XYZ file of C-alpha atoms in Angstrom:
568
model
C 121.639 72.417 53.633
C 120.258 73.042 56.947
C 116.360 72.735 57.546
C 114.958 76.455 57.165
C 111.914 78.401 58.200
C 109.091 76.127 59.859
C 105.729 76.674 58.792
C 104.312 75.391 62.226
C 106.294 78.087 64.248
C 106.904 81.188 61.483
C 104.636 83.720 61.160
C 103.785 84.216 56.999
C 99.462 84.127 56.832
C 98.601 87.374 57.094
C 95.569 87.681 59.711
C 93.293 89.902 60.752
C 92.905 89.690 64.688
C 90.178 90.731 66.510
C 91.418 94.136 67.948
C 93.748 95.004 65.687
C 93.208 97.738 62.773
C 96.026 95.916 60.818
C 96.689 92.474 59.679
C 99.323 90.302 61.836
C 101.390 87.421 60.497
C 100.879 83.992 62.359
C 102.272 80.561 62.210
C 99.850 77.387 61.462
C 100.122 76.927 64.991
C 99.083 80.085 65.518
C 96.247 80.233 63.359
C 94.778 77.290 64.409
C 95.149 77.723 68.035
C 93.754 81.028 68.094
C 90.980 81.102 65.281
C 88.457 82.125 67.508
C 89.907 85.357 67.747
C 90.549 85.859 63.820
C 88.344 87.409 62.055
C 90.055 86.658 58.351
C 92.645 86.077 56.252
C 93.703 88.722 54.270
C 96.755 88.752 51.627
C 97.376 90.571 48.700
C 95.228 89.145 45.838
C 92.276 86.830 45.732
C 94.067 84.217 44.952
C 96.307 83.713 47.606
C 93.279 84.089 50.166
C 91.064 81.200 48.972
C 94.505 79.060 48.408
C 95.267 79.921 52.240
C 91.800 78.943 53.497
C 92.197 75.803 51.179
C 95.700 74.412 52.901
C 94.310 75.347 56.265
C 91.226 72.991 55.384
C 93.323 70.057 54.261
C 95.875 70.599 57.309
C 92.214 70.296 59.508
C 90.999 67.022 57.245
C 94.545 65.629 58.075
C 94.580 66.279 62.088
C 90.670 65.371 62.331
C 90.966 62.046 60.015
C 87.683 63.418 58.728
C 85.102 64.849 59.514
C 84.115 61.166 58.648
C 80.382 61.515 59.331
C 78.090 64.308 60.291
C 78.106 63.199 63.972
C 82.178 63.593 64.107
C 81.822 66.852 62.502
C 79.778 68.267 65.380
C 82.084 66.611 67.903
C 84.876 68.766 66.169
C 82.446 71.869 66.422
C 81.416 71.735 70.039
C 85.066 70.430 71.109
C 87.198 72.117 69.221
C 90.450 71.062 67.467
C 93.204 71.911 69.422
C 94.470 68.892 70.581
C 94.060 66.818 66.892
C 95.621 69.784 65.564
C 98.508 70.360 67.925
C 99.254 66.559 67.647
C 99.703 66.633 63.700
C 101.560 69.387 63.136
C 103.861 67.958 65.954
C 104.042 64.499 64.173
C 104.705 66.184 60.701
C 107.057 69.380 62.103
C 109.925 67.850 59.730
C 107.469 68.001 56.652
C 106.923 72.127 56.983
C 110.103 73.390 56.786
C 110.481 76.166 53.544
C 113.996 74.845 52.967
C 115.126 71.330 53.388
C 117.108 68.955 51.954
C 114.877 66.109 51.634
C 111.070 67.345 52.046
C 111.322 71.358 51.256
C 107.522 72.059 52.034
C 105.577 71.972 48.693
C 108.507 71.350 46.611
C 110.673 69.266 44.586
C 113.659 68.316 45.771
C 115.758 66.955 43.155
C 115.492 70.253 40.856
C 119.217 71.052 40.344
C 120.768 74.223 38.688
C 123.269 74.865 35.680
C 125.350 75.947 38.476
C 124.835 73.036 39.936
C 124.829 70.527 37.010
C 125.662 72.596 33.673
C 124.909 69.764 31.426
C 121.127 68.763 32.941
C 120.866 71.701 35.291
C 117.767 74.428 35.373
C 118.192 77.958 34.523
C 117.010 80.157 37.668
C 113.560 82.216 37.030
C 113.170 85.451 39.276
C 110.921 84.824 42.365
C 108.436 86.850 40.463
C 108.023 83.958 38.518
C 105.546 82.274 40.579
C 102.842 84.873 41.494
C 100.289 86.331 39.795
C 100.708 90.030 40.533
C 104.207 90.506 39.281
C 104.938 91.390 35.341
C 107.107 87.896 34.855
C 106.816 84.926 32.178
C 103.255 85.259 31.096
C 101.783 87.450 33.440
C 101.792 90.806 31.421
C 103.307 93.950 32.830
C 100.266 96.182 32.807
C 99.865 94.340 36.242
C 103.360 95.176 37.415
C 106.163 97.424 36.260
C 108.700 94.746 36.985
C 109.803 92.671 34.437
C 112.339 89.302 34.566
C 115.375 91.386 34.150
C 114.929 93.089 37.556
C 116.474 91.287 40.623
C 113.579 90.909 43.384
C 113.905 90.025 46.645
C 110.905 89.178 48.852
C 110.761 88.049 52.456
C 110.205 84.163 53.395
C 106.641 84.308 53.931
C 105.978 85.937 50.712
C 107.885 83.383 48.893
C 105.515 80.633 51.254
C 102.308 82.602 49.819
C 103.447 82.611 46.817
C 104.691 79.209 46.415
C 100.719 77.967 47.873
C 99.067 79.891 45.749
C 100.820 79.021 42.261
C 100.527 75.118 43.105
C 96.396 75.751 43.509
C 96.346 78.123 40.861
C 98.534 77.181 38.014
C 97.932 77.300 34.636
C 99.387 75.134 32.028
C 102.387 76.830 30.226
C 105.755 76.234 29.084
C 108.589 75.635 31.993
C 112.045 75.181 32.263
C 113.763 71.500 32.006
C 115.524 69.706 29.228
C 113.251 67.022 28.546
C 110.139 67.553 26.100
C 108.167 66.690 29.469
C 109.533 68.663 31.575
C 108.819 71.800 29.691
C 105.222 71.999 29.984
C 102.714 71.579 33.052
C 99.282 71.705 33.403
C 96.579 73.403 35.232
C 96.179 73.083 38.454
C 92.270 71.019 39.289
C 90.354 74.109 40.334
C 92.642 76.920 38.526
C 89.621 77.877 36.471
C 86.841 77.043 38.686
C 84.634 79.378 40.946
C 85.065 78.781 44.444
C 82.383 79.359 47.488
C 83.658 80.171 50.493
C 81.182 80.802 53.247
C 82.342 83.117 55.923
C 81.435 83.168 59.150
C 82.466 85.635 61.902
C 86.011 84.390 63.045
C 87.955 82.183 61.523
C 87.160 78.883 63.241
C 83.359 79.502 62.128
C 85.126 80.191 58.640
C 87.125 76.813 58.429
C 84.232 74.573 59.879
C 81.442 75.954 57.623
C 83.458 75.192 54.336
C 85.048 71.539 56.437
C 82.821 69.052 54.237
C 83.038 65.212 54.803
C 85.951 62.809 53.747
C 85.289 59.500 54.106
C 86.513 57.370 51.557
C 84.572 54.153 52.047
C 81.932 56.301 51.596
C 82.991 58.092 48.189
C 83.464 61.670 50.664
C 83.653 64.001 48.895
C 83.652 62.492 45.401
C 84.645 58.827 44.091
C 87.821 57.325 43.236
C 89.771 57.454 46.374
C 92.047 55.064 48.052
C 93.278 54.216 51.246
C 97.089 55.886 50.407
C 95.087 59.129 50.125
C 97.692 61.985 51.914
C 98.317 65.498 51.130
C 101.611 65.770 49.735
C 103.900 66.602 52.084
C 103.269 63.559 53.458
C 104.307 61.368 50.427
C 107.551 59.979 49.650
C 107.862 61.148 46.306
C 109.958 60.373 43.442
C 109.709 63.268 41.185
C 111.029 61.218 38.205
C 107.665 60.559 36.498
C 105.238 63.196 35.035
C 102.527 60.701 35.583
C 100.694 60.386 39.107
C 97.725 58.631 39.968
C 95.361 61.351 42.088
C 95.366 59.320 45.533
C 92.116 61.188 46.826
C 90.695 64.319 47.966
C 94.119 65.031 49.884
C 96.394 64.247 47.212
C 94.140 66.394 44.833
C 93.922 69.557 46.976
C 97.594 69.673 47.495
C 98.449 68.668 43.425
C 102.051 69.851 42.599
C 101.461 70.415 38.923
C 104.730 72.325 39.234
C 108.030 71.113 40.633
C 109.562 74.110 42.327
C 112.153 74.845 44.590
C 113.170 77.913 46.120
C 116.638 78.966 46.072
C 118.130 79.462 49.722
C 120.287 82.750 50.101
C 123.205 81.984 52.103
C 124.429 85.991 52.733
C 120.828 86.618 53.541
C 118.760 83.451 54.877
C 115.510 85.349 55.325
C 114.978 86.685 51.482
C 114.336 85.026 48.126
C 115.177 85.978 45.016
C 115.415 82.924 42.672
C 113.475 79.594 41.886
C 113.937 76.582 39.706
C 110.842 75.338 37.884
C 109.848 72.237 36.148
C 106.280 70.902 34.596
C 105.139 69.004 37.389
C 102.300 66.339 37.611
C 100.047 66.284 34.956
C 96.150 65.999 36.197
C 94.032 64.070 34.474
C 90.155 64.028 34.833
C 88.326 61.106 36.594
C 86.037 61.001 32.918
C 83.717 63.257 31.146
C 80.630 61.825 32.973
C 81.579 61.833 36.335
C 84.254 64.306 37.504
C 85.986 64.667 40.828
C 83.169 67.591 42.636
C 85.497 70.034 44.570
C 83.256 70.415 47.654
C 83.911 74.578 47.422
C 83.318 74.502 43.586
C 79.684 74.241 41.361
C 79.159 72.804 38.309
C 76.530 72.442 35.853
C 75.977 69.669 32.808
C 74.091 70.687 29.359
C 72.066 68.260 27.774
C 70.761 69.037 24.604
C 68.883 66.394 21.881
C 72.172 66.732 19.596
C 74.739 66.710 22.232
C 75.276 65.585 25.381
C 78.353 66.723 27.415
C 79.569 66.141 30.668
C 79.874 68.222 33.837
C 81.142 71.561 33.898
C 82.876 74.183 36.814
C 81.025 77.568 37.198
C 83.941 79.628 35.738
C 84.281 83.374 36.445
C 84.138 85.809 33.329
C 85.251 88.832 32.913
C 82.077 90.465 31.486
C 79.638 88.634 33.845
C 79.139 89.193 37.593
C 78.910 86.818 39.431
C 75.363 87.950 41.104
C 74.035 86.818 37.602
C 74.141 83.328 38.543
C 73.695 83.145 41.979
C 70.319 81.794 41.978
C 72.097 78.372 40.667
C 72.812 77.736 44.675
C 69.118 77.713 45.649
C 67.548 74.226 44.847
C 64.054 74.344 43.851
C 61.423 71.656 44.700
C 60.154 70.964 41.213
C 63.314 69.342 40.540
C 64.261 71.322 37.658
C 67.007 74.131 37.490
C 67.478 77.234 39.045
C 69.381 79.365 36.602
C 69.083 81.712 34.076
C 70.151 79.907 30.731
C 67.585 77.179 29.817
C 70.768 75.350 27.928
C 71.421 74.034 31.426
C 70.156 71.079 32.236
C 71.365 70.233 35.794
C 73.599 71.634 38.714
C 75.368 70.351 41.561
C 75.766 72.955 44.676
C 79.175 72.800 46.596
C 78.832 70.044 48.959
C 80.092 72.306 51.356
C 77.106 74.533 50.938
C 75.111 71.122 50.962
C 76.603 70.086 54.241
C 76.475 73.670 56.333
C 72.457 73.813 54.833
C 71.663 70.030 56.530
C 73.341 71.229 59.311
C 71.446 74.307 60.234
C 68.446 71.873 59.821
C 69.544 69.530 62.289
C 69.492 69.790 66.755
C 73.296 71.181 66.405
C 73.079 75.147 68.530
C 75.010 76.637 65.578
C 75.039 80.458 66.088
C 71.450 82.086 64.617
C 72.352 84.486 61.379
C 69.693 85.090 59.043
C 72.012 86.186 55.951
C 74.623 83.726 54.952
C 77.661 85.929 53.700
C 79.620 84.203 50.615
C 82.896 84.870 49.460
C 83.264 83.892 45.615
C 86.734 83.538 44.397
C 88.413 82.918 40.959
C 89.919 83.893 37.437
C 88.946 84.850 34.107
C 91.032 83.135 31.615
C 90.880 81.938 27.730
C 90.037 78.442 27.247
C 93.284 76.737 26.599
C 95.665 79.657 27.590
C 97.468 80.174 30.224
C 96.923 83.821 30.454
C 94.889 85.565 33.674
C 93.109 88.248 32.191
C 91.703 89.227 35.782
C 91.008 87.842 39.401
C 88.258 89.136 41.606
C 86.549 88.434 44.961
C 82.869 89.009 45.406
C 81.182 89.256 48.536
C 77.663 88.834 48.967
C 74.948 87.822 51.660
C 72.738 85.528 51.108
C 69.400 84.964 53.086
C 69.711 82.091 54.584
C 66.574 80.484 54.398
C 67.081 80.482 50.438
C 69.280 77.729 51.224
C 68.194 75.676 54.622
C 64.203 76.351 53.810
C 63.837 76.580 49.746
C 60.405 74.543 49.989
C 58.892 76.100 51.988
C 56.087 78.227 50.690
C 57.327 82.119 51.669
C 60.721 81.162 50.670
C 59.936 79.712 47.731
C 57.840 82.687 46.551
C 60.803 85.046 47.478
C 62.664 82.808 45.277
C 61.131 83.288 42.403
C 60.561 86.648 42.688
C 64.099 86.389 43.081
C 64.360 85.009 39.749
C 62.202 86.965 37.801
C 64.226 89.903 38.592
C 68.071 88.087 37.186
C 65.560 87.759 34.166
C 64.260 90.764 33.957
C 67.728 92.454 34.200
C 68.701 90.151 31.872
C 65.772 91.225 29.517
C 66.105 94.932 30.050
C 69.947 94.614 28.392
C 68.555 93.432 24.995
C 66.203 95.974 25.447
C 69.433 98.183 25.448
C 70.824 96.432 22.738
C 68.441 97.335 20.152
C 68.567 101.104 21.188
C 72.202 100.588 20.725
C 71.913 99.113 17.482
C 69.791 102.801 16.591
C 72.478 104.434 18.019
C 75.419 103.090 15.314
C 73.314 103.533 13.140
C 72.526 99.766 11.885
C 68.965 99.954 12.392
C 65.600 102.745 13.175
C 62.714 102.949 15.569
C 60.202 100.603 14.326
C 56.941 102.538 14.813
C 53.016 102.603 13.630
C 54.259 105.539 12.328
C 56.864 104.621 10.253
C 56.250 103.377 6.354
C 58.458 101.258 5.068
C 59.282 104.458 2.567
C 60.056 106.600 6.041
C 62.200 103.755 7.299
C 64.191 103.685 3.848
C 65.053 107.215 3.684
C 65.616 107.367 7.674
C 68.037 104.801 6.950
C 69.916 106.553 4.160
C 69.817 109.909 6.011
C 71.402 108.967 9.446
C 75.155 107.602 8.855
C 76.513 104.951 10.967
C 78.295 105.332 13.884
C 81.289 102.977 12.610
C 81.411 100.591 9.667
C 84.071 99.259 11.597
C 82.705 95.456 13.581
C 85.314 95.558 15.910
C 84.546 99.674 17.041
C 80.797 98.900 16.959
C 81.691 95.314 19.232
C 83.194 97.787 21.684
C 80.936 100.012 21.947
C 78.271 97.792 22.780
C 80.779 95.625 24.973
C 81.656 99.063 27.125
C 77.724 99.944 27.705
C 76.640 96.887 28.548
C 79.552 96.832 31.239
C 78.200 99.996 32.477
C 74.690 99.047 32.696
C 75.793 95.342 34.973
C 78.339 97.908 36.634
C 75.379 99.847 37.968
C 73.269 96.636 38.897
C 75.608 95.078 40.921
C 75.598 98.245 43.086
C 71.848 97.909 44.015
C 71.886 93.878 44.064
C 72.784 93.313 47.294
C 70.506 96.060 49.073
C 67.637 94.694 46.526
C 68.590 90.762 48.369
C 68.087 92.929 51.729
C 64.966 94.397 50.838
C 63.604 91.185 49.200
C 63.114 89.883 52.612
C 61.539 92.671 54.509
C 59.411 94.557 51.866
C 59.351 92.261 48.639
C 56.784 94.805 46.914
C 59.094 98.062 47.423
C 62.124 95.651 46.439
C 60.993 94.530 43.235
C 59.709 98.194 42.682
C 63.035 99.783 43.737
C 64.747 97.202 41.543
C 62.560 98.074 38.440
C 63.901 101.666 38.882
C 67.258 100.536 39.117
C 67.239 98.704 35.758
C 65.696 101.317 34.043
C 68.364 103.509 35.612
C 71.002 101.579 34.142
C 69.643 101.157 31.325
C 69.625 105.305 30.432
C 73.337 105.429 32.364
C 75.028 103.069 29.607
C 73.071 104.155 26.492
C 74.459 108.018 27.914
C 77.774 106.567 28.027
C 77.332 104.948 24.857
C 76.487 108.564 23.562
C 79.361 110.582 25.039
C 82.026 109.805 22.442
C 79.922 110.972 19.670
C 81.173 114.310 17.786
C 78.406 117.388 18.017
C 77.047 116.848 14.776
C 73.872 116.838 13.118
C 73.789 113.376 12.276
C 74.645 111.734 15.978
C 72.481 114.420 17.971
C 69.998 112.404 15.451
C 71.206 108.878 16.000
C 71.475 109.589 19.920
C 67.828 111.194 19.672
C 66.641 107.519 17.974
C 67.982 105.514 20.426
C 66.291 107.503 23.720
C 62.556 107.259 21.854
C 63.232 103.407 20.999
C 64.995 102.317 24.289
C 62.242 104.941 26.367
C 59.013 102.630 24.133
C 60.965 99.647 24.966
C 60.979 99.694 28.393
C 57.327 100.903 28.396
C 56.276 98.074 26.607
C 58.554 95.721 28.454
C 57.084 97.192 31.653
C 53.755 96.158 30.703
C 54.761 92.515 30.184
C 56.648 92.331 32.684
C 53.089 93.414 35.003
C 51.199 90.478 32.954
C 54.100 87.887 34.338
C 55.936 87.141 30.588
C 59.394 86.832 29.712
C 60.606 84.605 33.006
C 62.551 82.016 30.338
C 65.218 84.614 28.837
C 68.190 83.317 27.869
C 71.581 85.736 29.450
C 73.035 87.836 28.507
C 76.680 88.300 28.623
């Protein structure tokens, strides 16, 4: 077979250039060469984007042999990278090609076919197979109206985006192969993580903000690495053992935990419509106490008196934004954590982050912003399946001195007020809880007024909403979605405001929560029939959740309730 479809020279990452209204596709050598003048990447689904930026930052690590030190990343900055660029993709042209006989760009050669080999051989999966927004295998088909007996055809650099993304993103799950080993894989390192991306204002800002340190005599970014470390289409591999050792930081970011190759289409070179897969490398942790830190991920460790685990990724969910926790990536002088569940013990900030916040410290002229925009990428999946329930892509803008300047007195203050208003969101939704709670019926407003006699008969009187648990669990599940729906509307102009006019923002916030807070129990109301008995239940709930907030209102004036644990 004839080497295919060049990474280096094809167009297939979808770009947004300055001037344009529409994305473009460029090459690598395009991207690099002109990333002054792109403003982003931009593909189809989350998870394609962050796995883009992610191979563009190990192709960078490879051509700059580093950043090694802090002093060669600013070289790199004020220099630029086009000739260490231009020379490795020129050394390594014959290790990008799509389709090749020996080094097929992320790929496993030696994958054969029953067509091929009817005894041994693979069975073909549809392209759709290896993307996330296609019905296919295990992704379900409310996603996509396709389904595995439909013949797709998608261009090359689909198949390339494709193929990137379901190396960084896999998640363990039954494959093809005859072997007992070959049928399964696992997940890819970061395929449930939360990653940070910051974002600056063209792409080369973009790349070198999130471009941490890799030295390995120096343990950069995290320990264990050796001097073999490559990404790896640089490696001479084997493919005839499930079991790798993780080289370094290279070898991790570019883990094949799937062996894939792309079928070439002879009557029509430039589509794709098949692909064998195997279970690929299987990735094992470093150990429990000291994992390997992805510099664009953030973790946290629980300690507790009866149990003491090891580090953990910030994972997305699906019923918590990701604004809830955001306060984890501002340090705090005292030493202690900045988050909202005291269960957490300890938490280590991308090293990215880390980096770009010593940096804006130091003598470097790096261009003056005063909000730090952050794009936060990831999945919401089961533990232990290999289903994606969703993927989502929040933006938000952080003030930057919250991160260069945390001890500093006025930033420190904002950062606690900061705090105390996560919390008292996070308050205001039990407060919702319990009117909800009036609402089905499973309790009554506890007044001065009320004997324990008037409670009794209240309680007989007004039926329940559901003596079903799971209709009640929904119920509550679908207002409290509402209420966080609403919040994450007003968070980011409340970060705005925080830093011009705290007094008006925590005010304006206040009003927001309360908002909320009627919006969801009104939702929670609508599906109610026009009876007697819910106009009652739905009257309850307004007086308690309407005395609640009054109350809470006051306490909240006297300083209390800064230690709530979250709600989810």
């Amino acid at each position: 077979m004839l080497s295919y479809f060049n990474l280096i020279d094809e167009p297939w990452i979808p770009c947004y250039v300055e001037g344009d209204e529409r994305p473009k596709l460029l090459s690598l050598f395009q991207v690099f060469l002109d990333a002054k003048n792109i403003r982003t990447i931009y593909t189809q689904t989350p998870l394609e984007t962050i796995a883009l930026y992610r191979l563009l930052l190990v192709i960078l690590h490879c051509a700059a042999q580093g950043p090694k030190t802090k002093e060669a990343w600013c070289r790199l900055w004020n220099n630029g990278w086009e000739y260490e660029v231009t020379n490795y993709l020129n050394n390594k042209y014959d290790r990008f090609f799509l389709f090749d006989q020996k080094y097929p760009f992320f790929q496993a050669p030696n994958l054969v076919s029953k067509e091929e080999d009817p005894e041994n051989g693979l069975n073909y999966w549809p392209i759709t197979g290896i993307t996330f927004n296609k019905a296919s295998n295990n992704n379900p088909t409310i996603w996509d109206h396709n389904t595995d007996d439909q013949s797709i055809e998608v261009s090359l650099d689909v198949a390339a985006r494709w193929l990137v993304s379901q190396q960084l993103f896999n998640l363990g799950a039954m494959k093809s192969g005859k072997k007992a080993e070959d049928k399964s894989s696992s997940d890819s390192p970061t395929t449930r993580h939360m990653h940070f991306l910051i974002r600056g204002k063209n792409l080369f800002e973009t790349l070198m903000y999130n471009l941490c340190l890799y030295n390995i005599d120096a343990d950069k970014p995290f320990v264990g690495q050796s001097s073999d470390d490559k990404p790896c289409w640089e490696q001479d591999l084997k493919f005839d053992s499930h079991q790798k050792e993780v080289l370094g930081y290279l070898d991790y970011m570019t883990w094949q935990p799937n062996w894939i190759k792309l079928k070439f289409n002879k009557n029509n070179p430039r589509k794709v419509s098949k692909v064998l897969v195997s279970g690929g490398y299987k990735f094992e942790p470093l150990s429990d106490d000291i994992p390997r830190f992805d510099p664009l991920c953030m973790y946290y460790r629980i300690d507790t008196k009866t149990k003491k685990l090891g580090w953990e990724p910030y994972k997305m969910k699906r019923e918590r934004s990701v604004w809830r926790d955001l306060n984890a990536l501002f340090p705090i002088s005292d030493g202690s954590t900045n988050n909202s569940s005291s269960k957490i013990k300890e938490i280590k900030r991308p090293s990215a982050i880390e980096l770009f916040a010593n940096l804006m410290k130091s003598d470097l002229k790096l261009p003056k912003i005063k909000y730090l925009p952050i794009d936060i990428y990831g999945v919401s999946t089961q533990p232990g399946q290999n289903k994606i329930h969703l993927w989502r892509q929040e933006t938000y803008s952080i003030p930057l001195d919250f991160i260069t300047k945390p001890d500093e007195a006025e930033t420190a203050l904002l950062i606690k007020y900061f705090n105390d208003s996560i919390t008292r969101s996070e308050k205001i939704a039990r407060t919702l809880i319990r009117s909800l709670r009036i609402l089905i019926g499973k309790d009554v407003v506890n007044s001065e007024e009320n004997t324990e006699k008037t409670r009794k008969k209240t309680k007989e009187n007004i039926k329940p909403y559901s003596d079903s648990l799971e209709e009640n669990q929904k119920l509550f599940c679908n207002a409290l979605s509402v209420y966080w729906a609403n919040l994450s509307i007003s968070f980011q102009s409340f970060i705005a405001e925080l830093t011009e006019n705290r007094k008006q923002a925590i005010n304006n916030w206040e009003n927001e929560i309360r908002i909320a807070a009627f919006k969801a129990l009104d939702f929670a109301s609508q599906g109610y029939e026009e009876s007697g008995q819910a106009l009652k239940r739905v009257s309850l709930a307004q007086i308690m959740l309407q005395k609640l907030l009054k109350k809470s209102g006051k306490e909240g004036q006297a300083g209390e309730g800064t230690t709530d644990k979250s709600i989810h």
